Coordinates of C-alpha atoms in Angstrom, one line a residue:
X11 CA -72.1 71.7 -319.1
X12 CA -68.6 73.1 -319.1
X13 CA -67.8 76.2 -321.1
X14 CA -64.3 77.6 -321.6
X15 CA -63.9 81.3 -322.4
X16 CA -60.6 82.9 -323.5
X17 CA -59.7 86.5 -322.4
X18 CA -56.8 88.9 -322.3
X19 CA -55.2 90.2 -319.2
X20 CA -53.9 91.5 -316.9
X21 CA -56.2 94.4 -315.7
X22 CA -57.9 95.0 -319.1
X23 CA -60.9 96.6 -317.6
X24 CA -62.8 96.7 -320.9
X25 CA -66.4 95.9 -321.8
X26 CA -65.7 92.2 -322.7
X27 CA -63.9 91.5 -319.4
X28 CA -66.4 93.3 -317.3
X29 CA -69.1 91.3 -319.1
X30 CA -67.5 88.1 -318.0
X31 CA -67.6 89.1 -314.3
X32 CA -71.3 89.6 -314.7
X33 CA -72.6 86.8 -316.9
X34 CA -70.5 83.9 -315.7
X35 CA -72.0 83.8 -312.2
X36 CA -75.5 84.1 -313.8
X37 CA -74.7 81.2 -316.1
X38 CA -73.7 79.1 -313.2
X39 CA -77.1 79.8 -311.6
X40 CA -78.6 78.4 -314.8
X41 CA -76.6 75.2 -314.6
X42 CA -73.7 76.1 -316.8
X43 CA -70.2 75.9 -315.4
X44 CA -67.8 78.4 -316.9
X45 CA -64.1 78.9 -316.7
X46 CA -61.7 81.5 -318.2
X47 CA -58.3 81.0 -319.8
X48 CA -56.4 84.3 -319.6
X49 CA -53.6 85.1 -322.0
X50 CA -51.0 86.7 -319.7
X51 CA -48.0 85.7 -317.6
X52 CA -48.9 83.5 -314.7
X53 CA -47.3 85.8 -312.1
X54 CA -49.2 88.9 -313.2
X55 CA -51.9 90.3 -310.8
X56 CA -55.2 91.0 -312.5
X57 CA -58.2 92.8 -311.1
X58 CA -60.6 90.9 -313.4
X59 CA -59.2 87.6 -312.3
X60 CA -59.5 88.8 -308.7
X61 CA -63.2 89.6 -309.2
X62 CA -63.9 86.3 -310.9
X63 CA -62.1 84.4 -308.1
X64 CA -64.2 86.2 -305.6
X65 CA -67.3 85.0 -307.3
X66 CA -66.0 81.4 -307.5
X67 CA -65.3 81.3 -311.3
X68 CA -62.2 79.2 -312.1
X69 CA -59.5 81.2 -313.9
X70 CA -56.3 79.9 -315.6
X71 CA -53.5 81.6 -317.4
X72 CA -51.3 81.0 -320.3
X73 CA -48.2 83.1 -321.3
X74 CA -48.3 85.5 -324.2
X75 CA -46.5 84.5 -327.4
X76 CA -46.5 84.4 -331.1
X77 CA -49.7 83.4 -332.8
X78 CA -48.4 80.0 -333.8
X79 CA -47.1 79.1 -330.4
X80 CA -50.1 80.5 -328.6
X81 CA -52.5 78.5 -330.8
X82 CA -50.7 75.3 -329.9
X83 CA -50.6 76.1 -326.2
X84 CA -54.4 76.9 -326.2
X85 CA -55.0 73.6 -328.0
X86 CA -53.0 71.8 -325.3
X87 CA -55.0 73.4 -322.6
X88 CA -58.4 72.6 -324.3
X89 CA -57.3 69.0 -324.8
X90 CA -56.7 68.6 -321.1
X91 CA -59.7 70.7 -320.0
X92 CA -62.3 69.0 -322.3
X93 CA -65.0 71.7 -322.3
X94 CA -68.4 71.1 -323.9
X95 CA -68.2 74.5 -325.6
X96 CA -65.2 76.7 -326.5
X97 CA -65.6 80.5 -326.8
X98 CA -62.5 82.4 -328.2
X99 CA -64.0 85.7 -327.4
X100 CA -61.4 88.4 -328.6
X101 CA -58.3 86.2 -328.8
X102 CA -57.1 85.6 -332.4
X103 CA -54.9 82.6 -331.7
X104 CA -57.9 81.1 -329.8
X105 CA -60.0 81.5 -333.0
X106 CA -57.4 79.6 -335.0
X107 CA -57.3 77.0 -332.3
X108 CA -61.1 76.7 -332.5
X109 CA -60.7 75.0 -335.9
X110 CA -59.1 72.0 -334.3
X111 CA -61.4 72.2 -331.3
X112 CA -64.5 72.0 -333.6
X113 CA -63.0 69.1 -335.6
X114 CA -62.8 67.2 -332.3
X115 CA -66.6 67.5 -331.8
X116 CA -66.6 70.5 -329.4
X117 CA -68.8 73.4 -330.6
X118 CA -67.1 76.8 -330.9
X119 CA -68.8 80.2 -330.5
X120 CA -67.4 83.5 -331.5
X121 CA -68.6 86.9 -330.3
X122 CA -69.0 89.8 -332.7
X123 CA -68.9 92.8 -330.4
X124 CA -68.3 95.9 -332.5
X125 CA -68.7 97.5 -335.9
X126 CA -65.0 97.8 -336.5
X127 CA -62.2 96.3 -338.7
X128 CA -61.1 93.9 -336.1
X129 CA -64.5 92.2 -335.7
X130 CA -65.2 92.3 -339.5
X131 CA -61.9 90.5 -340.0
X132 CA -63.0 87.9 -337.5
X133 CA -66.3 87.5 -339.5
X134 CA -64.5 87.2 -342.8
X135 CA -62.0 84.7 -341.5
X136 CA -64.0 82.5 -339.2
X137 CA -67.5 82.6 -340.7
X138 CA -66.7 83.1 -344.4
X139 CA -63.1 82.1 -344.7
X140 CA -61.5 78.6 -345.0
X141 CA -64.1 76.0 -343.9
X142 CA -61.7 74.3 -341.5
X143 CA -61.7 77.5 -339.4
X144 CA -65.5 78.1 -339.4
X145 CA -67.2 78.7 -336.1
X146 CA -70.1 76.6 -335.0
X147 CA -72.0 79.7 -334.0
X148 CA -71.5 83.4 -333.4
X149 CA -73.3 85.9 -331.0
X150 CA -73.8 89.4 -332.3
X151 CA -74.2 92.4 -329.9
X152 CA -76.6 94.4 -332.2
X153 CA -79.2 94.0 -334.8
X154 CA -77.0 95.7 -337.4
X155 CA -74.1 93.3 -336.8
X156 CA -76.5 90.3 -337.0
X157 CA -78.3 91.4 -340.1
X158 CA -75.0 92.4 -341.9
X159 CA -73.7 88.9 -341.4
X160 CA -77.0 87.2 -342.2
X161 CA -77.3 89.0 -345.5
X162 CA -74.1 87.3 -346.6
X163 CA -75.6 83.9 -345.9
X164 CA -73.2 82.1 -343.5
X165 CA -72.5 78.6 -344.9
X166 CA -72.5 76.7 -341.6
X167 CA -72.3 79.2 -338.6
X168 CA -75.5 79.8 -336.5
X169 CA -76.2 83.4 -335.3
X170 CA -77.8 84.7 -332.2
X171 CA -78.3 88.4 -331.2
X172 CA -77.6 89.2 -327.6
X173 CA -76.2 92.5 -326.1
X174 CA -73.9 92.2 -323.2
X175 CA -76.5 93.7 -320.8
X176 CA -75.9 95.3 -317.4
X177 CA -77.2 94.8 -313.8
X178 CA -80.1 97.0 -312.8
X179 CA -79.0 98.3 -309.4
X180 CA -81.4 99.1 -306.6
X181 CA -80.2 102.7 -306.5
X182 CA -81.2 105.2 -309.2
X183 CA -80.0 108.7 -310.2
X184 CA -82.1 111.5 -308.9
X185 CA -82.5 115.1 -310.1
X186 CA -80.5 117.7 -308.1
X187 CA -81.3 121.4 -308.1
X188 CA -77.8 122.2 -307.0
X189 CA -75.8 120.3 -309.7
X190 CA -76.1 118.4 -312.9
X191 CA -73.5 115.7 -313.4
X192 CA -72.3 114.7 -316.9
X193 CA -69.9 111.8 -317.3
X194 CA -68.0 109.6 -319.7
X195 CA -67.0 106.0 -318.9
X196 CA -64.8 104.0 -321.2
X197 CA -61.5 103.7 -322.9
X198 CA -59.4 106.8 -323.2
X199 CA -58.5 106.5 -326.8
X200 CA -58.9 108.6 -329.9
X201 CA -59.8 105.9 -332.4
X202 CA -63.5 105.0 -332.0
X203 CA -64.1 106.8 -328.8
X204 CA -63.1 110.3 -330.0
X205 CA -61.8 111.1 -326.5
X206 CA -60.5 114.6 -327.4
X207 CA -64.0 115.5 -328.7
X208 CA -65.5 114.2 -325.5
X209 CA -63.2 116.4 -323.5
X210 CA -64.0 119.4 -325.7
X211 CA -67.7 118.8 -325.3
X212 CA -67.4 118.4 -321.5
X213 CA -65.4 121.6 -321.3
X214 CA -68.0 123.5 -323.4
X215 CA -70.9 122.1 -321.3
X216 CA -69.2 123.2 -318.0
X217 CA -68.6 126.7 -319.4
X218 CA -71.9 127.2 -321.0
X219 CA -74.5 125.4 -318.8
X220 CA -74.9 126.7 -315.2
X221 CA -74.3 124.2 -312.3
X222 CA -73.0 121.4 -314.5
X223 CA -70.1 119.2 -313.5
X224 CA -68.2 116.7 -315.7
X225 CA -66.2 113.6 -314.6
X226 CA -64.2 111.4 -317.0
X227 CA -63.6 107.8 -316.0
X228 CA -61.4 105.2 -317.7
X229 CA -57.9 104.2 -318.8
X230 CA -56.2 103.8 -322.1
X231 CA -53.3 105.2 -324.3
X232 CA -54.5 108.8 -323.9
X233 CA -54.9 108.6 -320.2
X234 CA -52.0 110.9 -319.3
X235 CA -52.9 113.4 -322.0
X236 CA -56.5 113.4 -320.7
X237 CA -55.3 114.0 -317.1
X238 CA -53.1 116.9 -318.2
X239 CA -55.8 118.6 -320.2
X240 CA -58.4 118.3 -317.4
X241 CA -55.8 119.6 -314.8
X242 CA -55.3 122.7 -316.9
X243 CA -59.0 123.5 -316.8
X244 CA -59.8 126.8 -315.0
X245 CA -62.5 125.3 -312.7
X246 CA -61.1 122.0 -311.4
X247 CA -64.0 121.6 -309.0
X248 CA -66.4 121.3 -312.0
X249 CA -64.3 119.2 -314.4
X250 CA -62.2 116.3 -313.1
X251 CA -60.7 112.9 -313.9
X252 CA -62.4 110.2 -311.8
X253 CA -59.8 107.4 -312.3
X254 CA -60.4 103.8 -313.3
X255 CA -63.5 102.0 -312.0
X256 CA -63.4 98.4 -311.1
X257 CA -66.3 96.3 -312.4
X258 CA -68.2 96.1 -309.1
X259 CA -67.8 99.9 -308.5
X260 CA -68.9 101.3 -311.9
X261 CA -72.6 101.7 -311.3
X262 CA -72.2 102.8 -307.7
X263 CA -70.1 105.7 -309.0
X264 CA -71.9 106.7 -312.2
X265 CA -75.3 106.8 -310.4
X266 CA -74.1 110.1 -308.9
X267 CA -74.5 111.7 -312.3
X268 CA -77.4 112.6 -314.6
X269 CA -76.2 112.2 -318.2
X270 CA -73.8 110.0 -320.1
X271 CA -71.7 111.2 -323.1
X272 CA -71.1 108.6 -325.8
X273 CA -69.7 110.3 -328.9
X274 CA -68.0 107.4 -330.6
X275 CA -67.6 106.9 -334.3
X276 CA -68.7 103.3 -333.9
X277 CA -69.7 100.7 -331.3
X278 CA -71.4 97.4 -331.2
X279 CA -73.8 98.2 -328.4
X280 CA -71.9 100.0 -325.7
X281 CA -71.8 98.3 -322.3
X282 CA -71.2 101.7 -320.7
X283 CA -74.4 102.9 -322.3
X284 CA -76.5 100.1 -320.9
X285 CA -74.8 100.5 -317.5
X286 CA -75.6 104.2 -317.3
X287 CA -79.2 103.7 -318.5
X288 CA -79.8 101.0 -315.9
X289 CA -78.8 103.7 -313.3
X290 CA -81.2 106.2 -314.7
X291 CA -78.7 108.4 -316.5
X292 CA -80.0 110.0 -319.7
X293 CA -77.6 109.2 -322.6
X294 CA -76.4 111.8 -325.1
X295 CA -75.0 109.9 -328.1
X296 CA -74.0 110.2 -331.7
X297 CA -76.0 108.3 -334.2
X298 CA -73.8 105.3 -334.8
X299 CA -75.2 102.7 -337.3
X300 CA -74.7 99.8 -334.8
X301 CA -76.5 99.6 -331.5
X302 CA -78.0 103.0 -331.0
X303 CA -81.3 102.2 -332.8
X304 CA -81.6 99.0 -330.8
X305 CA -81.8 100.8 -327.4
X306 CA -82.2 104.6 -327.9
X307 CA -85.5 106.3 -328.9
X308 CA -84.5 109.9 -329.5
X309 CA -86.3 112.3 -327.1
X310 CA -87.8 109.4 -325.1
X311 CA -85.0 107.6 -323.3
X312 CA -82.0 109.5 -324.7
X313 CA -80.9 112.2 -327.0
X314 CA -79.2 111.6 -330.3
X315 CA -77.0 114.6 -331.4
X316 CA -75.8 115.4 -334.9
X317 CA -72.5 117.0 -333.7
X318 CA -70.1 116.7 -330.9
X319 CA -70.1 120.4 -329.8
X320 CA -73.1 122.7 -329.8
X321 CA -75.5 119.7 -330.1
X322 CA -74.1 118.3 -326.8
X323 CA -74.3 121.6 -325.0
X324 CA -77.9 122.1 -326.1
X325 CA -78.9 118.6 -325.0
X326 CA -77.4 119.1 -321.6
X327 CA -79.0 122.5 -321.2
X328 CA -82.4 121.1 -322.0
X329 CA -82.1 118.3 -319.4
X330 CA -80.5 120.4 -316.7
X331 CA -83.1 123.2 -316.9
X332 CA -86.2 120.9 -317.1
X333 CA -86.6 118.5 -314.1
X334 CA -89.8 117.0 -315.5
X335 CA -88.1 116.2 -318.8
X336 CA -85.0 114.7 -317.2
X337 CA -87.1 112.6 -314.8
X338 CA -89.3 111.3 -317.6
X339 CA -86.3 110.3 -319.8
X340 CA -84.4 108.9 -316.8
X341 CA -87.3 106.5 -315.9
X342 CA -87.7 105.5 -319.6
X343 CA -83.9 104.8 -319.9
X344 CA -84.0 102.6 -316.8
X345 CA -87.2 100.8 -317.9
X346 CA -85.6 100.0 -321.3
X347 CA -82.8 98.1 -319.6
X348 CA -85.1 96.4 -317.2
X349 CA -87.3 95.1 -320.1
X350 CA -84.7 94.2 -322.7
X351 CA -81.1 94.7 -321.8
X352 CA -80.4 93.5 -318.2
X353 CA -77.6 91.1 -317.3
X354 CA -80.3 88.5 -316.3
X355 CA -82.0 88.7 -319.7
X356 CA -78.6 88.4 -321.4
X357 CA -77.7 85.3 -319.3
X358 CA -81.1 83.7 -320.1
X359 CA -80.4 84.1 -323.8
X360 CA -76.9 82.8 -323.5
X361 CA -77.9 79.8 -321.4
X362 CA -80.6 78.8 -323.9
X363 CA -78.3 79.2 -326.9
X364 CA -75.5 77.2 -325.3
X365 CA -77.8 74.3 -324.5
X366 CA -79.3 74.4 -328.1
X367 CA -75.8 74.4 -329.6
X368 CA -74.6 71.5 -327.5
X369 CA -77.8 69.5 -328.1
X370 CA -77.9 70.1 -331.9
X371 CA -74.2 70.3 -332.9
X372 CA -72.4 68.2 -330.2
X373 CA -71.6 64.9 -332.0
X374 CA -69.3 63.3 -329.4
X375 CA -65.9 64.4 -328.5
X376 CA -62.8 63.1 -330.2
X377 CA -59.1 63.6 -329.3
X378 CA -57.7 66.9 -330.4
X379 CA -54.8 66.3 -332.8
X380 CA -52.3 69.1 -332.2
X381 CA -49.8 69.9 -335.0
X382 CA -46.4 71.5 -334.3
X383 CA -46.5 75.3 -334.5
X384 CA -44.5 75.3 -337.7
X385 CA -47.1 73.0 -339.4
X386 CA -50.3 74.9 -338.5
X387 CA -50.6 76.3 -342.0
X388 CA -52.7 79.3 -340.8
X389 CA -54.3 81.7 -343.3
X390 CA -52.2 84.7 -344.3
X391 CA -52.2 87.7 -341.9
X392 CA -55.0 90.1 -342.6
X393 CA -53.4 93.5 -343.0
X394 CA -56.4 96.0 -342.8
X395 CA -55.6 98.9 -340.6
X396 CA -57.1 98.3 -337.1
X397 CA -58.0 94.7 -338.1
X398 CA -57.0 91.3 -336.9
X399 CA -53.3 92.0 -337.4
X400 CA -53.2 94.0 -334.2
X401 CA -53.7 90.7 -332.3
X402 CA -52.2 88.3 -334.8
X403 CA -48.5 88.4 -333.9
X404 CA -46.9 85.9 -336.3
X405 CA -43.3 84.8 -336.2
X406 CA -41.2 86.3 -339.0
X407 CA -40.0 83.7 -341.5
X408 CA -37.0 81.8 -340.1
X409 CA -34.1 80.0 -341.9
X410 CA -35.9 76.7 -341.2
X411 CA -38.8 77.9 -343.4
X412 CA -38.7 77.7 -347.2
X413 CA -37.5 80.9 -348.7
X414 CA -39.6 82.5 -351.4
X415 CA -37.8 81.9 -354.7
X416 CA -37.6 85.3 -356.2
X417 CA -35.2 85.7 -359.1
X418 CA -34.1 89.3 -359.3
X419 CA -34.4 91.1 -362.7
X420 CA -32.1 94.0 -362.3
X421 CA -32.8 97.5 -363.6
X422 CA -30.1 98.6 -366.1
X423 CA -29.0 101.3 -363.6
X424 CA -28.1 98.7 -360.9
X425 CA -24.7 97.2 -360.9
X426 CA -25.2 93.4 -360.4
X427 CA -22.0 93.2 -358.4
X428 CA -23.7 95.2 -355.6
X429 CA -25.8 92.1 -354.8
X430 CA -23.3 89.5 -356.1
X431 CA -19.7 90.6 -355.5
X432 CA -17.2 88.1 -356.8
X433 CA -16.1 85.4 -354.3
X434 CA -12.4 86.3 -354.4
X435 CA -10.0 87.2 -351.5
X436 CA -10.2 90.9 -351.9
X437 CA -14.1 90.8 -351.9
X438 CA -14.6 88.1 -349.2
X439 CA -15.9 90.6 -346.7
X440 CA -18.4 92.2 -349.1
X441 CA -19.5 88.8 -350.4
X442 CA -20.4 87.5 -346.9
X443 CA -22.2 90.6 -345.7
X444 CA -24.1 91.3 -348.9
X445 CA -25.1 87.7 -349.4
X446 CA -26.5 87.7 -345.9
X447 CA -28.4 90.9 -346.5
X448 CA -29.8 89.6 -349.8
X449 CA -30.9 86.4 -348.0
X450 CA -32.6 88.5 -345.3
X451 CA -34.4 90.6 -347.9
X452 CA -35.7 87.5 -349.7
X453 CA -36.9 86.0 -346.4
X454 CA -38.8 89.2 -345.4
X455 CA -40.3 89.7 -348.9
X456 CA -43.5 87.8 -348.2
X457 CA -44.4 90.3 -345.4
X458 CA -43.9 93.4 -347.6
X459 CA -47.1 94.7 -349.2
X460 CA -48.9 97.8 -350.4
X461 CA -46.9 101.0 -350.3
X462 CA -43.2 100.2 -349.5
X463 CA -40.8 103.0 -348.4
X464 CA -37.1 102.3 -348.9
X465 CA -35.3 104.7 -346.6
X466 CA -31.8 105.5 -347.7
X467 CA -32.4 103.5 -350.8
X468 CA -29.1 104.4 -352.6
X469 CA -29.1 102.7 -356.0
X470 CA -32.3 100.7 -355.0
X471 CA -30.6 97.2 -355.4
X472 CA -33.5 95.3 -353.8
X473 CA -36.4 97.0 -355.7
X474 CA -36.9 94.4 -358.4
X475 CA -36.7 91.6 -355.8
X476 CA -39.5 93.2 -353.7
X477 CA -41.7 94.1 -356.6
X478 CA -41.5 91.1 -358.9
X479 CA -44.1 88.3 -358.8
X480 CA -45.5 87.0 -356.5
X481 CA -44.8 90.3 -354.6
X482 CA -47.7 92.0 -352.8
X483 CA -45.9 95.4 -353.0
X484 CA -48.0 97.7 -355.2
X485 CA -45.9 100.9 -354.9
X486 CA -42.2 101.0 -354.2
X487 CA -40.9 104.4 -353.0
X488 CA -37.2 105.0 -353.0
X489 CA -36.0 107.8 -350.7
X490 CA -32.5 109.2 -350.2
X491 CA -30.6 112.4 -349.6
X492 CA -28.7 114.4 -352.2
X493 CA -25.3 112.7 -352.2
X494 CA -22.0 112.5 -354.1
X495 CA -21.9 108.8 -353.3
X496 CA -25.2 107.6 -354.8
X497 CA -26.7 109.5 -357.8
X498 CA -29.7 107.3 -358.3
X499 CA -32.9 108.9 -359.6
X500 CA -34.9 108.3 -356.5
X501 CA -38.6 109.0 -355.9
X502 CA -38.3 111.2 -352.8
X503 CA -35.5 113.3 -351.4
X504 CA -35.2 114.0 -347.7
X505 CA -32.8 115.8 -345.3
X506 CA -31.9 112.7 -343.3
X507 CA -34.3 113.6 -340.5
X508 CA -37.9 114.6 -341.4
X509 CA -39.6 112.2 -343.9
X510 CA -41.7 114.3 -346.3
X511 CA -44.7 112.0 -346.1
X512 CA -48.0 112.3 -344.0
X513 CA -48.8 110.1 -341.0
X514 CA -49.6 106.5 -341.7
X515 CA -48.8 106.9 -345.4
X516 CA -47.1 103.6 -346.1
X517 CA -47.8 99.9 -345.3
X518 CA -44.2 98.9 -344.8
X519 CA -40.7 100.3 -344.8
X520 CA -37.1 99.1 -345.0
X521 CA -33.6 100.5 -344.4
X522 CA -30.6 98.4 -345.3
X523 CA -27.3 99.6 -343.8
X524 CA -28.7 103.1 -343.2
X525 CA -29.0 103.7 -339.5
X526 CA -25.2 103.9 -338.8
X527 CA -25.2 106.9 -341.1
X528 CA -27.8 108.8 -339.2
X529 CA -26.5 111.4 -336.6
X530 CA -29.7 111.0 -334.6
X531 CA -31.1 107.5 -335.2
X532 CA -33.9 107.9 -332.7
X533 CA -35.4 110.8 -334.8
X534 CA -35.2 108.7 -337.9
X535 CA -36.8 105.7 -336.3
X536 CA -39.5 107.9 -334.9
X537 CA -40.2 109.3 -338.4
X538 CA -40.4 105.8 -339.9
X539 CA -42.8 104.8 -337.2
X540 CA -44.9 107.9 -337.9
X541 CA -45.3 107.3 -341.6
X542 CA -46.1 103.6 -341.1
X543 CA -49.7 102.4 -340.7
X544 CA -50.4 100.9 -337.3
X545 CA -50.2 97.4 -338.7
X546 CA -47.1 98.1 -340.8
X547 CA -43.8 96.2 -341.0
X548 CA -40.3 97.8 -340.7
X549 CA -37.3 95.8 -341.9
X550 CA -33.7 97.0 -341.6
X551 CA -30.1 95.9 -341.3
X552 CA -27.1 97.5 -339.6
X553 CA -23.5 96.5 -339.3
X554 CA -21.9 95.4 -336.1
X555 CA -18.3 94.9 -337.2
X556 CA -17.4 96.9 -340.3
X557 CA -14.7 99.5 -341.2
X558 CA -15.4 103.2 -341.4
X559 CA -17.2 103.8 -344.7
X560 CA -18.9 106.7 -346.6
X561 CA -16.9 109.0 -344.3
X562 CA -17.5 111.5 -342.8
X563 CA -21.1 110.1 -342.6
X564 CA -20.4 107.1 -340.5
X565 CA -21.5 107.5 -336.9
X566 CA -22.5 104.3 -335.1
X567 CA -22.2 100.5 -334.6
X568 CA -25.1 98.9 -332.7
X569 CA -25.5 96.0 -330.3
X570 CA -28.9 94.2 -330.2
X571 CA -29.6 95.8 -326.9
X572 CA -29.1 99.3 -328.3
X573 CA -31.3 98.5 -331.2
X574 CA -34.1 97.2 -329.0
X575 CA -34.0 100.3 -326.9
X576 CA -34.1 102.6 -329.9
X577 CA -37.0 100.8 -331.5
X578 CA -39.0 100.7 -328.3
X579 CA -38.4 104.4 -327.6
X580 CA -39.7 105.1 -331.2
X581 CA -42.9 103.1 -330.4
X582 CA -42.2 99.9 -332.3
X583 CA -43.4 96.5 -330.9
X584 CA -43.1 92.8 -331.9
X585 CA -39.3 93.4 -332.3
X586 CA -37.1 90.6 -333.7
X587 CA -33.4 91.0 -334.0
X588 CA -31.3 88.4 -335.8
X589 CA -27.5 88.2 -336.3
X590 CA -26.7 87.7 -340.0
X591 CA -22.9 87.3 -339.5
X592 CA -20.9 85.4 -337.0
X593 CA -17.2 84.3 -336.6
X594 CA -16.8 83.8 -340.3
X595 CA -17.9 87.4 -341.1
X596 CA -15.6 88.7 -338.3
X597 CA -12.7 86.6 -339.7
X598 CA -13.3 88.0 -343.2
X599 CA -12.8 91.5 -341.8

């Protein structure tokens, strides 16, 4: 049996990729040949690929791209590879591709790993969404995840519960009268993992509990901040950053400690938790609704705390001061993994499930029919914060696509000639530019949704276009400075620098012909990024060739390269820059 997994690279040393390095060799021992298609540039070096290569697992790579293009490229690879089972894993374009793969008679299996918006979006889209994208089966990491899906009665997707598991190493942690080691292993990120609270808890433990030491391992967006905070601690020999651990070195390192901190808001069933318990570490965890009750019995093989501060200190103090208690719980933690959560047990379940799926669902392969990227007709982007949209990078609408027909109904305060200047010689420059901007606004309109902030809105000429049916904008917010030029009755006044809204306050933002009037455009872009939700859209236009206007408040003209640099410095990604003019606009000047 040939199974094809999809994964993200390079060097994403996360639970899902570490799981691949452990389960795929074990599946091979059980008669299942697995390969991995990594989404990354072919010339990128990757520690995960290196580990899989070392174990004889074939790895391939495919370049990153927009969702539509990547879906087609994955389908082309699958068509040539001809697996018996296709597993999209965490890759959204691969989940879309799975619809065509399943139609060709190849079973598809998703993996529901965590109790978060991203995975619930996957469930909604690929188990309960459009039938043509339904998965053949899904594997859930915890009882909570499985039961939550089962209650909704999946129409045609089989479910199986199986945690990732971890190896049970020959070495085991041992009590030490001289030191008591506390550790955290995982992504260094605030969302979910609450890394700042982990650091605070570790600092308090080291200060309050004699002979304790704390070591933080991992990588992520907060890595530099974590290192700076740890380096400022008064006793560096007792609190340090241990770096990034490669898959084959994780347990050899954490076995030197005695307790694991896992203070997340949510998990599926944490791989780091199972790894640590297999080494005999006693876990100290918050009571998440998914996973914890599957593996932790409070006071027997771990300690569940109700807070991330004094509760953690008290738990560590109990364990560090009572060798018999720690030893009893350490043995129970390791025994739990040996009996129910080892990598071998996980591999047995997966192997049996794969064979059952192929035998019961496989109906004979057909040729995969691959449509052009522009004819995929994918479901709309899901826009929940932290959901699928973080991995669903669609192309913005292009001039080749049909524009949404939105007939503007103008507010009485708006001069229609702003959008439709007469096509006469003295207005030819305005006609070309404003017609181009109007076309761009109409093209972007389908992506605008929820709370929309119009930065430098002026007389708000595009408000009715962006809020009329079939618009998804529920709340239009016009914002501008006090000005002698525009006296519109706007919703919000600002000083041209600090936007008076809280972080992540709006779903999308726009700024038409505004940035050239900002003395410090980097500050303005940074403020727009701040008030946008993580999955938000920002649309703006700027002139390239244009006379001085609104003097003395006219500061800049931008090249595409300058815009890209400014946007990246402000933290934006998925940047598309398109010229609206050309030689005719220049000639009109």
